Coordinates of C-alpha atoms and ligand atoms in Angstrom, one line a residue:
Chain A
M1 CA -21.9 -15.6 5.4
C2 CA -19.5 -12.8 6.3
G3 CA -17.9 -10.8 3.5
N4 CA -14.5 -12.5 3.9
E5 CA -16.0 -16.0 3.6
A6 CA -18.2 -15.0 0.7
L7 CA -15.2 -13.7 -1.1
A8 CA -13.2 -16.9 -0.4
E9 CA -16.0 -19.2 -1.6
A10 CA -16.5 -17.1 -4.7
A11 CA -12.8 -17.5 -5.4
I12 CA -13.2 -21.3 -5.3
V13 CA -16.2 -21.2 -7.5
A14 CA -14.2 -18.9 -9.9
G15 CA -11.6 -21.7 -10.3
C16 CA -8.9 -20.5 -8.0
D17 CA -6.2 -23.2 -8.1
A18 CA -4.1 -22.0 -5.2
Y19 CA -4.3 -19.7 -2.2
F20 CA -1.3 -18.5 -0.3
G21 CA -1.5 -16.3 2.7
Y22 CA -0.2 -15.1 6.1
P23 CA -2.7 -14.3 8.8
I24 CA -3.6 -10.7 9.6
T25 CA -6.7 -9.0 11.0
P26 CA -9.3 -8.1 9.6
Q27 CA -9.1 -10.7 6.9
N28 CA -8.3 -13.9 8.9
E29 CA -11.6 -15.5 7.9
I30 CA -10.3 -15.7 4.3
T31 CA -7.2 -17.6 5.3
A32 CA -9.0 -19.9 7.7
Y33 CA -11.8 -20.6 5.2
M34 CA -9.3 -21.4 2.5
S35 CA -7.3 -23.7 4.7
E36 CA -10.4 -25.9 5.1
R37 CA -12.0 -25.6 1.7
M38 CA -9.1 -25.6 -0.8
P39 CA -7.9 -29.1 0.3
Q40 CA -11.5 -30.3 0.2
E41 CA -11.6 -29.3 -3.5
G42 CA -8.2 -30.9 -4.1
R43 CA -6.6 -27.5 -4.5
V44 CA -3.6 -25.8 -2.9
F45 CA -3.5 -23.9 0.3
V46 CA -0.2 -22.8 1.9
Q47 CA 0.1 -20.7 5.0
S48 CA 3.3 -18.8 4.1
E49 CA 6.0 -17.5 6.5
S50 CA 5.3 -13.9 5.4
E51 CA 3.5 -11.8 2.9
L52 CA 6.7 -11.6 0.9
A53 CA 6.7 -15.3 0.6
A54 CA 2.9 -15.4 -0.1
I55 CA 3.1 -13.1 -3.1
N56 CA 6.1 -15.0 -4.5
M57 CA 4.2 -18.3 -4.1
V58 CA 1.4 -16.6 -6.1
F59 CA 4.1 -15.6 -8.6
G60 CA 5.3 -19.2 -8.9
A61 CA 1.9 -20.7 -9.4
A62 CA 0.9 -18.0 -11.8
A63 CA 4.0 -18.5 -13.9
T64 CA 2.9 -22.1 -14.5
G65 CA -0.5 -20.8 -15.7
K66 CA -2.5 -21.5 -12.6
R67 CA -5.1 -19.2 -11.1
A68 CA -3.6 -18.0 -7.8
M69 CA -4.5 -15.5 -5.1
T70 CA -3.5 -14.1 -1.8
S71 CA -5.2 -11.9 0.7
S72 CA -4.0 -9.7 3.4
S73 CA -4.5 -6.4 5.1
S74 CA -2.7 -3.1 4.8
P75 CA 0.7 -3.8 6.6
G76 CA 0.9 -7.2 4.7
I77 CA 0.0 -5.6 1.4
S78 CA 2.9 -3.2 1.9
L79 CA 5.2 -6.2 2.1
M80 CA 3.8 -7.6 -1.1
Q81 CA 4.6 -4.5 -3.2
E82 CA 7.9 -6.0 -4.4
G83 CA 6.1 -9.0 -5.7
I84 CA 3.4 -7.0 -7.3
S85 CA 6.0 -5.0 -9.2
Y86 CA 7.6 -8.3 -10.4
L87 CA 4.2 -9.7 -11.4
A88 CA 3.7 -6.5 -13.5
G89 CA 7.1 -6.8 -15.1
A90 CA 6.7 -10.5 -15.8
E91 CA 3.1 -9.9 -17.0
L92 CA 1.6 -12.6 -14.8
P93 CA -2.0 -12.8 -13.8
A94 CA -2.7 -12.7 -10.0
V95 CA -5.5 -11.7 -7.6
V96 CA -4.6 -9.8 -4.4
V97 CA -7.2 -9.0 -1.8
N98 CA -6.6 -6.1 0.6
V99 CA -9.1 -5.9 3.5
M100 CA -7.9 -2.5 4.6
R101 CA -7.3 -1.4 8.1
G102 CA -6.1 1.8 9.7
G103 CA -2.5 3.1 9.1
P104 CA 0.2 4.2 8.8
G105 CA 2.5 1.7 10.6
L106 CA 0.7 -1.0 12.6
G107 CA -2.2 1.5 12.8
N108 CA -5.2 -0.3 14.1
I109 CA -7.5 -3.1 13.1
A110 CA -10.5 -0.8 12.4
P111 CA -11.9 -0.5 8.9
S112 CA -10.2 2.0 6.7
Q113 CA -9.8 3.2 3.1
A114 CA -6.3 4.6 3.5
D115 CA -4.6 2.4 1.0
Y116 CA -6.3 4.0 -2.0
F117 CA -3.1 5.7 -3.1
Q118 CA -1.0 2.6 -2.7
A119 CA -3.5 0.5 -4.6
T120 CA -4.3 2.8 -7.5
R121 CA -0.9 4.4 -7.9
G122 CA 1.1 1.2 -7.4
G123 CA 3.1 0.8 -4.2
G124 CA 5.9 -1.0 -5.8
H125 CA 8.7 0.3 -8.1
G126 CA 8.4 1.0 -11.8
D127 CA 5.9 2.1 -14.4
Y128 CA 2.9 -0.2 -13.8
R129 CA -0.7 -0.4 -12.9
T130 CA -3.0 -2.8 -11.2
I131 CA -6.7 -3.1 -11.8
V132 CA -8.5 -2.2 -8.5
L133 CA -12.0 -3.3 -7.6
G134 CA -13.9 -1.7 -4.8
P135 CA -16.9 -3.9 -3.7
S136 CA -19.5 -2.4 -1.5
S137 CA -21.6 -5.3 -0.2
V138 CA -21.1 -8.9 0.8
Q139 CA -22.7 -9.8 -2.5
E140 CA -20.2 -7.7 -4.4
M141 CA -17.3 -9.2 -2.3
A142 CA -18.4 -12.5 -3.9
D143 CA -19.2 -11.1 -7.4
C144 CA -15.8 -9.4 -7.8
M145 CA -13.8 -12.6 -7.6
P146 CA -14.8 -14.2 -10.9
L147 CA -14.3 -10.8 -12.5
A148 CA -10.9 -10.3 -10.8
F149 CA -9.7 -13.7 -12.1
D150 CA -11.0 -13.1 -15.6
L151 CA -9.5 -9.6 -15.8
A152 CA -6.2 -10.9 -14.4
D153 CA -6.1 -13.7 -17.1
Q154 CA -7.3 -11.5 -19.9
Y155 CA -4.7 -8.7 -19.3
R156 CA -2.0 -10.8 -17.6
M157 CA -1.7 -8.5 -14.6
T158 CA -2.5 -8.1 -11.0
V159 CA -6.1 -7.4 -10.0
M160 CA -6.5 -6.0 -6.5
V161 CA -9.7 -6.2 -4.5
L162 CA -9.8 -3.3 -2.2
A163 CA -12.2 -4.0 0.7
D164 CA -12.3 -2.9 4.3
G165 CA -12.8 -4.4 7.7
I166 CA -16.6 -3.8 7.8
L167 CA -17.2 -5.5 4.5
G168 CA -15.0 -8.4 5.6
Q169 CA -16.9 -8.9 8.8
M170 CA -20.4 -8.0 7.8
M171 CA -23.0 -10.8 7.4
E172 CA -25.4 -10.6 4.5
P173 CA -27.1 -13.2 2.4
V174 CA -25.2 -13.9 -0.8
V175 CA -25.9 -15.8 -4.0
L176 CA -22.9 -17.5 -5.5
D177 CA -23.6 -17.3 -9.2
P178 CA -20.4 -17.5 -11.2
K179 CA -20.9 -14.7 -13.8
P180 CA -20.8 -15.7 -17.4
R181 CA -17.2 -16.0 -18.1
R182 CA -15.3 -13.9 -20.6
E183 CA -13.6 -15.5 -23.6
L184 CA -10.1 -15.9 -22.2
P185 CA -6.9 -16.1 -24.2
P186 CA -4.8 -19.4 -23.8
K187 CA -1.6 -19.2 -21.9
P188 CA 1.1 -20.3 -24.3
W189 CA 3.7 -18.4 -22.2
A190 CA 3.1 -20.6 -19.1
L191 CA 6.0 -22.7 -17.7
T192 CA 4.9 -26.3 -18.0
G193 CA 8.1 -28.0 -19.0
M194 CA 9.2 -27.7 -22.6
K195 CA 7.3 -30.8 -24.0
D196 CA 6.9 -30.4 -27.7
R197 CA 7.8 -26.8 -27.8
P198 CA 10.8 -24.5 -27.3
Q199 CA 11.8 -23.0 -24.0
N200 CA 9.5 -20.6 -22.2
I201 CA 11.1 -17.9 -20.1
V202 CA 9.2 -15.7 -17.6
R203 CA 11.2 -12.7 -16.6
S204 CA 11.2 -9.0 -15.8
L205 CA 14.8 -8.2 -16.6
Y206 CA 15.4 -6.3 -19.9
L207 CA 19.0 -5.2 -20.2
A208 CA 19.3 -4.6 -24.0
D209 CA 19.2 -1.1 -25.1
G210 CA 15.6 0.1 -25.5
A211 CA 14.1 -3.3 -24.5
L212 CA 12.6 -2.2 -21.3
E213 CA 11.3 0.9 -22.9
E214 CA 9.5 -1.3 -25.4
L215 CA 8.0 -3.4 -22.5
N216 CA 6.9 -0.2 -20.8
S217 CA 5.2 1.0 -24.0
R218 CA 3.5 -2.3 -24.5
L219 CA 2.2 -2.2 -20.8
M220 CA 1.0 1.3 -21.3
A221 CA -0.9 0.4 -24.4
K222 CA -2.5 -2.5 -22.4
Y223 CA -3.4 -0.1 -19.6
Q224 CA -5.0 2.3 -22.1
Q225 CA -7.1 -0.5 -23.4
I226 CA -8.3 -1.2 -19.9
Q227 CA -9.1 2.4 -19.3
D228 CA -11.1 2.5 -22.4
N229 CA -13.0 -0.7 -21.8
E230 CA -13.2 -1.8 -18.2
V231 CA -14.4 1.2 -16.1
L232 CA -17.3 0.2 -13.8
C233 CA -19.3 2.7 -11.8
E234 CA -22.8 3.2 -10.5
E235 CA -24.7 6.4 -10.8
Y236 CA -27.4 6.9 -8.3
R237 CA -30.0 9.7 -8.5
V238 CA -27.4 11.9 -10.2
E239 CA -29.5 13.3 -13.1
D240 CA -31.0 16.3 -11.3
A241 CA -28.7 16.3 -8.3
E242 CA -27.3 19.6 -7.2
I243 CA -24.9 17.8 -5.0
V244 CA -23.1 14.5 -6.0
V245 CA -21.5 12.4 -3.4
V246 CA -18.6 10.3 -4.6
A247 CA -17.8 7.3 -2.5
Y248 CA -16.7 3.6 -2.9
G249 CA -16.8 0.5 -0.8
I250 CA -18.5 0.7 2.6
A251 CA -18.4 4.5 2.5
A252 CA -20.8 4.3 -0.5
R253 CA -23.3 2.3 1.6
I254 CA -23.4 5.1 4.1
A255 CA -23.5 7.8 1.5
R256 CA -26.4 6.1 -0.3
A257 CA -28.5 6.2 2.8
A258 CA -27.5 9.9 3.4
V259 CA -28.5 10.7 -0.2
D260 CA -31.9 9.0 0.3
Q261 CA -32.6 10.9 3.5
A262 CA -31.5 14.2 1.8
R263 CA -33.9 13.5 -1.0
D264 CA -36.7 12.9 1.6
E265 CA -35.9 16.4 2.9
G266 CA -36.2 17.8 -0.6
I267 CA -32.5 18.2 -1.3
C268 CA -31.5 17.1 -4.7
A269 CA -28.6 14.7 -3.8
G270 CA -27.1 11.9 -5.9
M271 CA -24.1 9.6 -5.8
I272 CA -21.5 8.3 -8.1
R273 CA -19.8 5.1 -6.9
P274 CA -16.6 4.0 -8.6
I275 CA -16.5 0.2 -8.7
T276 CA -13.2 0.1 -10.5
L277 CA -10.9 2.4 -8.6
W278 CA -8.4 1.9 -11.4
P279 CA -9.4 2.5 -14.1
F280 CA -11.2 5.4 -12.4
P281 CA -14.4 6.7 -13.9
F282 CA -12.9 10.0 -14.9
E283 CA -15.3 10.3 -17.9
Q284 CA -18.5 9.6 -15.9
I285 CA -17.6 12.1 -13.2
G286 CA -16.3 14.6 -15.7
A287 CA -19.7 14.3 -17.6
A288 CA -21.6 14.9 -14.3
A289 CA -19.5 18.0 -13.8
E290 CA -20.7 19.5 -17.1
T291 CA -23.8 20.7 -15.2
F292 CA -22.8 23.0 -12.3
R293 CA -23.2 21.2 -9.0
M294 CA -21.2 20.4 -5.9
F295 CA -19.2 17.2 -5.4
L296 CA -18.7 15.7 -2.0
T297 CA -16.2 12.9 -1.6
V298 CA -16.8 10.7 1.4
E299 CA -14.0 8.3 2.2
M300 CA -12.4 6.7 5.2
S301 CA -9.0 8.4 4.9
C302 CA -7.6 11.9 5.1
G303 CA -8.6 12.3 1.4
Q304 CA -7.1 10.1 -1.3
M305 CA -9.7 9.4 -3.9
V306 CA -10.7 13.0 -3.7
E307 CA -7.6 13.8 -5.8
D308 CA -9.0 11.7 -8.6
V309 CA -12.4 13.3 -8.2
K310 CA -10.7 16.7 -8.6
L311 CA -8.9 15.5 -11.7
A312 CA -12.1 14.3 -13.2
V313 CA -14.0 17.5 -12.3
A314 CA -11.1 19.6 -13.6
G315 CA -12.1 22.8 -11.8
K316 CA -15.6 23.0 -13.3
C317 CA -17.3 22.5 -9.9
P318 CA -16.3 22.7 -6.3
V319 CA -15.1 19.4 -4.8
L320 CA -15.3 18.9 -1.1
L321 CA -14.2 16.1 1.2
H322 CA -15.6 14.4 4.2
G323 CA -12.8 12.1 5.3
R324 CA -12.6 10.0 8.4
P325 CA -9.1 8.5 8.9
G326 CA -7.6 6.2 11.5
G327 CA -10.4 3.7 11.6
G328 CA -13.2 6.3 11.9
V329 CA -16.4 5.4 10.0
P330 CA -18.6 8.3 8.9
T331 CA -22.2 8.0 10.1
I332 CA -25.2 8.6 7.9
D333 CA -26.1 11.7 10.0
E334 CA -22.6 13.1 9.5
V335 CA -22.8 12.8 5.8
L336 CA -26.4 14.1 5.7
D337 CA -25.4 17.1 7.8
K338 CA -22.6 17.8 5.4
I339 CA -25.0 17.6 2.5
R340 CA -27.4 20.0 4.2
Q341 CA -24.7 22.5 5.1
L342 CA -23.3 22.6 1.6
T343 CA -26.6 22.9 -0.2
I344 CA -27.8 25.7 2.2
R345 CA -24.6 27.5 1.6
A346 CA -24.8 27.1 -2.1
G347 CA -28.4 28.1 -2.1
A348 CA -27.6 31.3 -0.1
A349 CA -24.7 32.3 -2.4
Chain B
M1 CA 38.0 -39.3 -35.2
N2 CA 36.7 -40.0 -31.7
T3 CA 34.5 -37.5 -29.9
V4 CA 35.6 -37.4 -26.3
F5 CA 33.7 -34.3 -25.1
K6 CA 30.7 -32.6 -26.5
R7 CA 28.1 -30.1 -25.5
T8 CA 25.3 -31.6 -23.6
P9 CA 21.8 -30.8 -25.1
V10 CA 20.4 -28.8 -22.2
L11 CA 23.4 -26.5 -22.3
K12 CA 22.8 -24.0 -25.1
D13 CA 25.4 -23.4 -27.8
C14 CA 26.4 -19.8 -26.9
P15 CA 29.1 -17.9 -25.2
T16 CA 28.5 -16.9 -21.5
H17 CA 28.8 -13.6 -19.8
Y18 CA 30.7 -15.2 -16.9
C19 CA 34.3 -14.1 -16.1
P20 CA 37.1 -16.6 -16.9
G21 CA 37.4 -19.2 -14.2
C22 CA 34.0 -18.5 -12.8
G23 CA 32.3 -21.4 -11.1
H24 CA 28.9 -20.6 -12.5
G25 CA 29.9 -21.8 -15.9
I26 CA 31.0 -25.2 -14.5
A27 CA 27.9 -25.5 -12.3
H28 CA 25.6 -24.8 -15.3
R29 CA 27.4 -27.5 -17.3
L30 CA 27.0 -30.0 -14.5
L31 CA 23.3 -29.2 -14.0
A32 CA 22.7 -29.5 -17.8
E33 CA 24.4 -32.9 -17.8
V34 CA 22.3 -34.1 -14.9
L35 CA 19.0 -32.9 -16.5
D36 CA 20.0 -34.7 -19.7
E37 CA 21.1 -37.9 -18.0
L38 CA 17.9 -38.0 -16.0
D39 CA 16.0 -37.2 -19.2
I40 CA 13.8 -34.6 -17.5
Q41 CA 14.3 -31.5 -19.8
D42 CA 10.6 -31.6 -20.8
R43 CA 9.2 -31.6 -17.2
T44 CA 11.7 -29.3 -15.4
I45 CA 11.1 -25.7 -14.4
G46 CA 14.1 -23.8 -13.2
I47 CA 14.3 -20.6 -11.2
A48 CA 17.1 -18.1 -11.8
P49 CA 18.2 -15.9 -8.9
V50 CA 19.2 -12.3 -8.8
G51 CA 23.0 -12.4 -8.9
C52 CA 25.6 -13.2 -11.6
A53 CA 23.4 -16.2 -12.6
V54 CA 20.3 -14.1 -13.3
L55 CA 20.6 -14.9 -17.0
A56 CA 20.9 -18.7 -16.4
Y57 CA 18.0 -19.2 -18.8
N58 CA 20.2 -18.0 -21.6
Y59 CA 22.4 -21.0 -21.1
L60 CA 20.0 -23.7 -19.7
D61 CA 17.5 -25.0 -22.2
V62 CA 14.6 -25.6 -19.9
D63 CA 11.5 -23.6 -18.9
M64 CA 12.7 -20.9 -16.5
V65 CA 11.6 -18.0 -14.5
E66 CA 13.6 -15.1 -13.1
V67 CA 12.4 -14.0 -9.7
A68 CA 13.0 -11.3 -7.1
H69 CA 16.2 -11.4 -5.1
G70 CA 16.1 -14.3 -2.6
R71 CA 12.5 -15.3 -3.2
A72 CA 13.2 -18.4 -5.3
P73 CA 12.2 -20.9 -2.6
A74 CA 8.8 -19.2 -2.2
V75 CA 8.3 -19.2 -6.0
A76 CA 9.4 -22.8 -6.1
T77 CA 6.8 -23.6 -3.5
G78 CA 4.0 -22.0 -5.5
M79 CA 5.2 -24.0 -8.6
K80 CA 5.6 -27.4 -7.0
R81 CA 2.4 -27.3 -4.9
T82 CA 0.4 -26.6 -8.1
N83 CA 2.5 -28.9 -10.3
P84 CA 3.6 -31.9 -8.2
D85 CA 4.5 -33.8 -11.4
K86 CA 7.0 -31.2 -12.5
V87 CA 10.7 -31.1 -11.4
I88 CA 11.3 -27.7 -9.8
F89 CA 14.8 -26.4 -9.0
S90 CA 16.1 -23.0 -7.8
Y91 CA 19.7 -21.9 -8.5
Q92 CA 20.8 -19.3 -6.0
G93 CA 23.9 -17.5 -4.9
D94 CA 25.0 -16.9 -1.3
G95 CA 23.6 -13.4 -1.2
D96 CA 20.4 -14.5 -2.7
L97 CA 20.0 -17.6 -0.4
A98 CA 21.9 -16.7 2.7
A99 CA 21.3 -13.0 3.1
I100 CA 18.1 -11.5 1.6
G101 CA 16.4 -14.9 1.1
T102 CA 17.2 -16.5 4.4
A103 CA 13.5 -16.7 5.5
E104 CA 12.4 -18.1 2.2
I105 CA 14.9 -21.0 2.2
I106 CA 14.5 -21.9 5.9
H107 CA 10.7 -22.0 5.5
A108 CA 10.7 -23.9 2.3
A109 CA 12.9 -26.5 4.0
H110 CA 10.8 -26.3 7.2
R111 CA 7.6 -27.0 5.1
A112 CA 9.5 -29.9 3.5
E113 CA 8.9 -28.6 0.0
R114 CA 9.8 -31.3 -2.6
I115 CA 12.2 -29.1 -4.5
T116 CA 15.9 -29.1 -5.4
V117 CA 18.1 -26.2 -4.5
I118 CA 21.5 -25.5 -6.1
F119 CA 23.3 -23.1 -3.8
I120 CA 26.4 -21.4 -5.2
N121 CA 28.6 -20.2 -2.4
N122 CA 31.3 -17.9 -3.7
A123 CA 31.8 -16.0 -0.5
V124 CA 30.9 -12.6 -2.2
F125 CA 28.1 -10.7 -3.9
G126 CA 29.5 -11.1 -7.4
M127 CA 27.0 -9.2 -9.4
T128 CA 27.0 -6.0 -7.4
G129 CA 30.8 -5.7 -7.3
G130 CA 32.2 -8.1 -4.8
Q131 CA 30.8 -7.0 -1.5
M132 CA 30.7 -9.0 1.7
A133 CA 28.3 -11.9 1.7
P134 CA 27.1 -13.7 4.9
T135 CA 29.5 -16.5 3.7
T136 CA 32.5 -14.2 3.3
M137 CA 35.6 -15.6 5.1
L138 CA 37.1 -13.9 8.2
G139 CA 39.9 -11.7 7.0
Q140 CA 38.6 -11.7 3.4
V141 CA 38.9 -8.4 1.6
T142 CA 35.7 -7.3 -0.2
A143 CA 34.3 -4.0 -1.4
T144 CA 32.6 -3.5 1.9
T145 CA 35.2 -5.2 4.2
Q146 CA 38.3 -3.4 2.8
Q147 CA 40.3 -4.2 5.9
G148 CA 39.2 -7.8 5.8
R149 CA 36.1 -9.2 7.4
N150 CA 36.3 -8.7 11.1
P151 CA 33.6 -9.8 13.5
S152 CA 34.8 -7.2 16.1
N153 CA 33.9 -4.5 13.5
G154 CA 30.3 -5.8 13.6
Q155 CA 30.8 -7.7 10.3
G156 CA 29.8 -11.1 11.7
Y157 CA 31.0 -14.6 11.1
P158 CA 30.7 -16.8 8.0
L159 CA 27.2 -18.3 8.0
Q160 CA 26.9 -22.0 7.5
V161 CA 23.4 -22.2 6.1
S162 CA 23.7 -25.8 5.0
E163 CA 24.4 -27.0 8.5
I164 CA 21.3 -25.1 9.7
L165 CA 19.2 -26.6 6.9
A166 CA 20.5 -30.1 7.6
L167 CA 19.0 -29.8 11.1
L168 CA 15.5 -29.4 9.9
P169 CA 13.3 -32.4 9.5
G170 CA 12.0 -31.0 6.2
T171 CA 15.3 -31.6 4.3
V172 CA 15.9 -35.0 2.8
Y173 CA 19.4 -34.3 1.5
V174 CA 22.0 -31.6 2.1
E175 CA 25.5 -32.0 0.7
R176 CA 28.4 -29.5 0.4
C177 CA 30.7 -29.9 -2.6
A178 CA 33.3 -27.8 -4.2
L179 CA 34.4 -26.9 -7.8
N180 CA 38.0 -27.2 -6.8
G181 CA 39.4 -29.7 -9.4
V182 CA 38.3 -32.8 -11.2
P183 CA 37.3 -34.9 -8.2
G184 CA 35.4 -32.1 -6.6
I185 CA 33.6 -31.4 -9.9
R186 CA 32.7 -35.1 -10.3
R187 CA 31.4 -35.2 -6.7
T188 CA 29.3 -32.0 -7.3
K189 CA 27.7 -33.6 -10.4
A190 CA 26.9 -36.8 -8.5
A191 CA 25.4 -34.8 -5.7
M192 CA 23.2 -32.8 -8.1
K193 CA 22.0 -35.9 -9.7
H194 CA 21.2 -37.5 -6.4
A195 CA 19.3 -34.3 -5.3
F196 CA 17.2 -34.4 -8.5
Q197 CA 16.7 -38.2 -8.2
L198 CA 15.2 -37.7 -4.8
Q199 CA 12.7 -35.2 -6.2
L200 CA 11.8 -37.6 -8.9
D201 CA 11.3 -40.3 -6.3
D202 CA 9.0 -37.9 -4.5
A203 CA 11.2 -38.0 -1.4
P204 CA 9.4 -36.1 1.4
G205 CA 11.4 -32.9 1.6
L206 CA 13.9 -30.5 0.2
S207 CA 17.2 -31.5 -1.4
L208 CA 20.0 -29.0 -1.5
V209 CA 23.5 -29.1 -2.9
E210 CA 25.9 -26.3 -1.7
V211 CA 28.7 -25.7 -4.2
L212 CA 31.8 -23.8 -3.1
S213 CA 32.4 -22.0 -6.3
P214 CA 35.3 -19.7 -7.4
C215 CA 34.8 -16.0 -8.1
P216 CA 38.4 -15.2 -9.3
T217 CA 37.3 -11.6 -10.2
Y218 CA 36.3 -10.6 -6.7
W219 CA 38.6 -12.9 -4.8
R220 CA 41.3 -11.0 -6.7
M221 CA 43.1 -14.2 -7.8
S222 CA 43.9 -16.2 -10.9
P223 CA 41.4 -19.0 -11.6
A224 CA 44.0 -21.6 -10.6
K225 CA 44.8 -19.8 -7.4
A226 CA 41.0 -19.5 -6.7
M227 CA 40.6 -23.3 -6.9
K228 CA 43.5 -23.7 -4.4
W229 CA 41.9 -21.1 -2.1
I230 CA 38.8 -23.2 -2.0
D231 CA 40.9 -26.2 -1.0
E232 CA 43.1 -24.5 1.5
Q233 CA 40.8 -21.8 3.0
M234 CA 37.2 -22.0 2.2
S235 CA 36.7 -25.7 2.8
Q236 CA 38.1 -25.3 6.3
V237 CA 35.2 -23.1 7.3
F238 CA 32.7 -24.8 4.9
P239 CA 33.6 -28.5 5.2
I240 CA 33.0 -30.6 2.2
A241 CA 30.5 -33.1 3.6
R242 CA 27.3 -35.0 3.1
L243 CA 25.5 -33.2 5.9
K244 CA 22.2 -35.0 5.6
G245 CA 20.6 -37.9 3.8
Ligands
LIG1 C1 15.9 -6.2 -3.5 C2 17.3 -6.1 -4.1 N1 18.3 -5.7 -3.3 C3 19.6 -5.7 -3.9 C4 19.8 -6.0 -5.2 C5 21.2 -5.9 -5.8 N2 21.8 -7.2 -5.9 C6 21.8 -7.8 -7.1 S1 22.6 -9.3 -7.0 C7 23.1 -9.1 -5.4 C8 23.9 -10.0 -4.7 C9 24.1 -11.3 -5.4 O1 25.0 -12.1 -4.8 P1 24.9 -13.6 -4.8 O2 23.6 -14.0 -4.5 O3 26.0 -14.1 -3.9 O4 25.2 -14.0 -6.3 P2 26.6 -14.0 -7.1 O5 26.5 -12.8 -8.0 O6 27.7 -13.9 -6.2 O7 26.5 -15.2 -7.9 C10 22.5 -7.9 -5.0 C11 22.7 -7.4 -3.6 C12 18.6 -6.4 -5.9 N3 18.7 -6.8 -7.2 N4 17.4 -6.5 -5.4
LIG2 S1 31.9 -11.7 -10.7 FE1 32.5 -13.7 -9.9 S2 30.6 -14.9 -9.8 FE2 30.2 -13.2 -11.1 S3 30.7 -13.9 -13.2 FE3 32.6 -13.0 -12.4 S4 33.7 -14.6 -11.4 FE4 31.6 -15.3 -11.7
LIG3 MG1 27.8 -14.9 -4.3

């Protein structure tokens, strides 16, 4: 199965009630797969007229308490930002998949990680956050879907899966094993028709003096809880490492191979791989920076996640970047070379 | 003592924020009566627009959602597809439906979504201060057409969305009514009721009622004169007619 199809099937297994989407490369396999499989399961598939419409269809389904998702790639995700902001204001659960491609503008259809800022900072207006998951294999493309739906329902917010064109197209064996589910809260707020209860209203307009500030504070408290409890990251051969590569998604696959080869050459290299990009593993990276070593961020952009790595390291160690924008994919040799250069230089100093 | 007129249960017992003589208040009342008469309060979900009616849920006692400007038909699609047993309606102004949300309404109709749309055409953007809407009449003075709407100034022509929608196979019913006096108000209510009845009967498409609705404030007229203006001016460009179904 390719990553896109694995993700789609995993969404079905995770109980996705409705999929809404508008075709865009490199995620077309998801839309095509869902168009076949969702009706077979008696669930909803709609090919929307735009990503604006798709995200608002998700909004509608989510407001009635259903599990809904959409998927797209970078330019389409830009169009969804209005909807994502409204989902945040209305506190509705939703899952949005971004199989990133090169940008800005129409960019290209090559794999990229250039939407990190947009995903983790929030591309829409207002004070809000989305949880962002960064899978790194076809298996993780599948595994992150039940988690995404659970997190969305638990915290009533958007969870974004941030993948890239390689992960989407890559074929690997995958086991669809729906993770043991979280204990999820009921949805008494859902719009189901006011049978035997008073009216429910789902909205994001708060005009009364101080009312929006109150909502904002409540959202921030929720986001803090997520930062405290939901960080996921993998530490790989970090313990004695003099150089720690930080990478996520497909870049982490490449970095891992480079770390292994460096070790074979006697260089003490390791890797920290954020799995949740928001909440970002500030603590884990900060702890690694307590011992003096070098940090090398490898990402397929001009350098976006590197800003979070710098925040985490807080000036305690040097943080360098190997970035390949515009659809460029770093090779193992490239990363290995960088590791060699940096460790030689550090050794000589 | 005989009660000749009373509040209908779906209409909440509270003062509204609408200006005196505003058509939104009348349209809300009619909508509430229809939902009561069809006895569907407990299975209806309404969608409030961005516009003067954004707070419609303060007045209509049914489950409601407030959505981004113009996106109501897409939201309605998401709701109806996942809840075919519920009655879904959107309530939208002419800026909401005929300007920023044109794509959403055309495509909801084109997909034959089984939803009901109440389309309030008051020929202006009321909420933002009376600017030109796509439905603004030629010569009409608004905040952004201070010399009167003039197509040769690049301001375009009044947009007849209902006529466009009636052409699409995905609509089952399109009617234009007007809140311009008792007969018009009665006709509007009957049209709304028919539109909802079609949805209840699972008719295969979208039902829409366009309502020519006074905005005395930004038409710069008295409420009485506004009703007359609908009669004499607006309905010339937006003919009162059952356009489809
Ligand atoms: C994306 C976006 N653009 C602009 C606005 C500002 N805005 C609010 S209501 C409105 C026009 C409403 O006009 P209409 O739909 O005709 O409703 P009315 O107030 O006349 O009933 C505009 C432009 C907004 N809220 N969101
Ligand atoms: S501005 Fe016009 S549409 Fe808005 S409440 Fe006043 S009269 Fe009604
Ligand atoms: Mg208007």
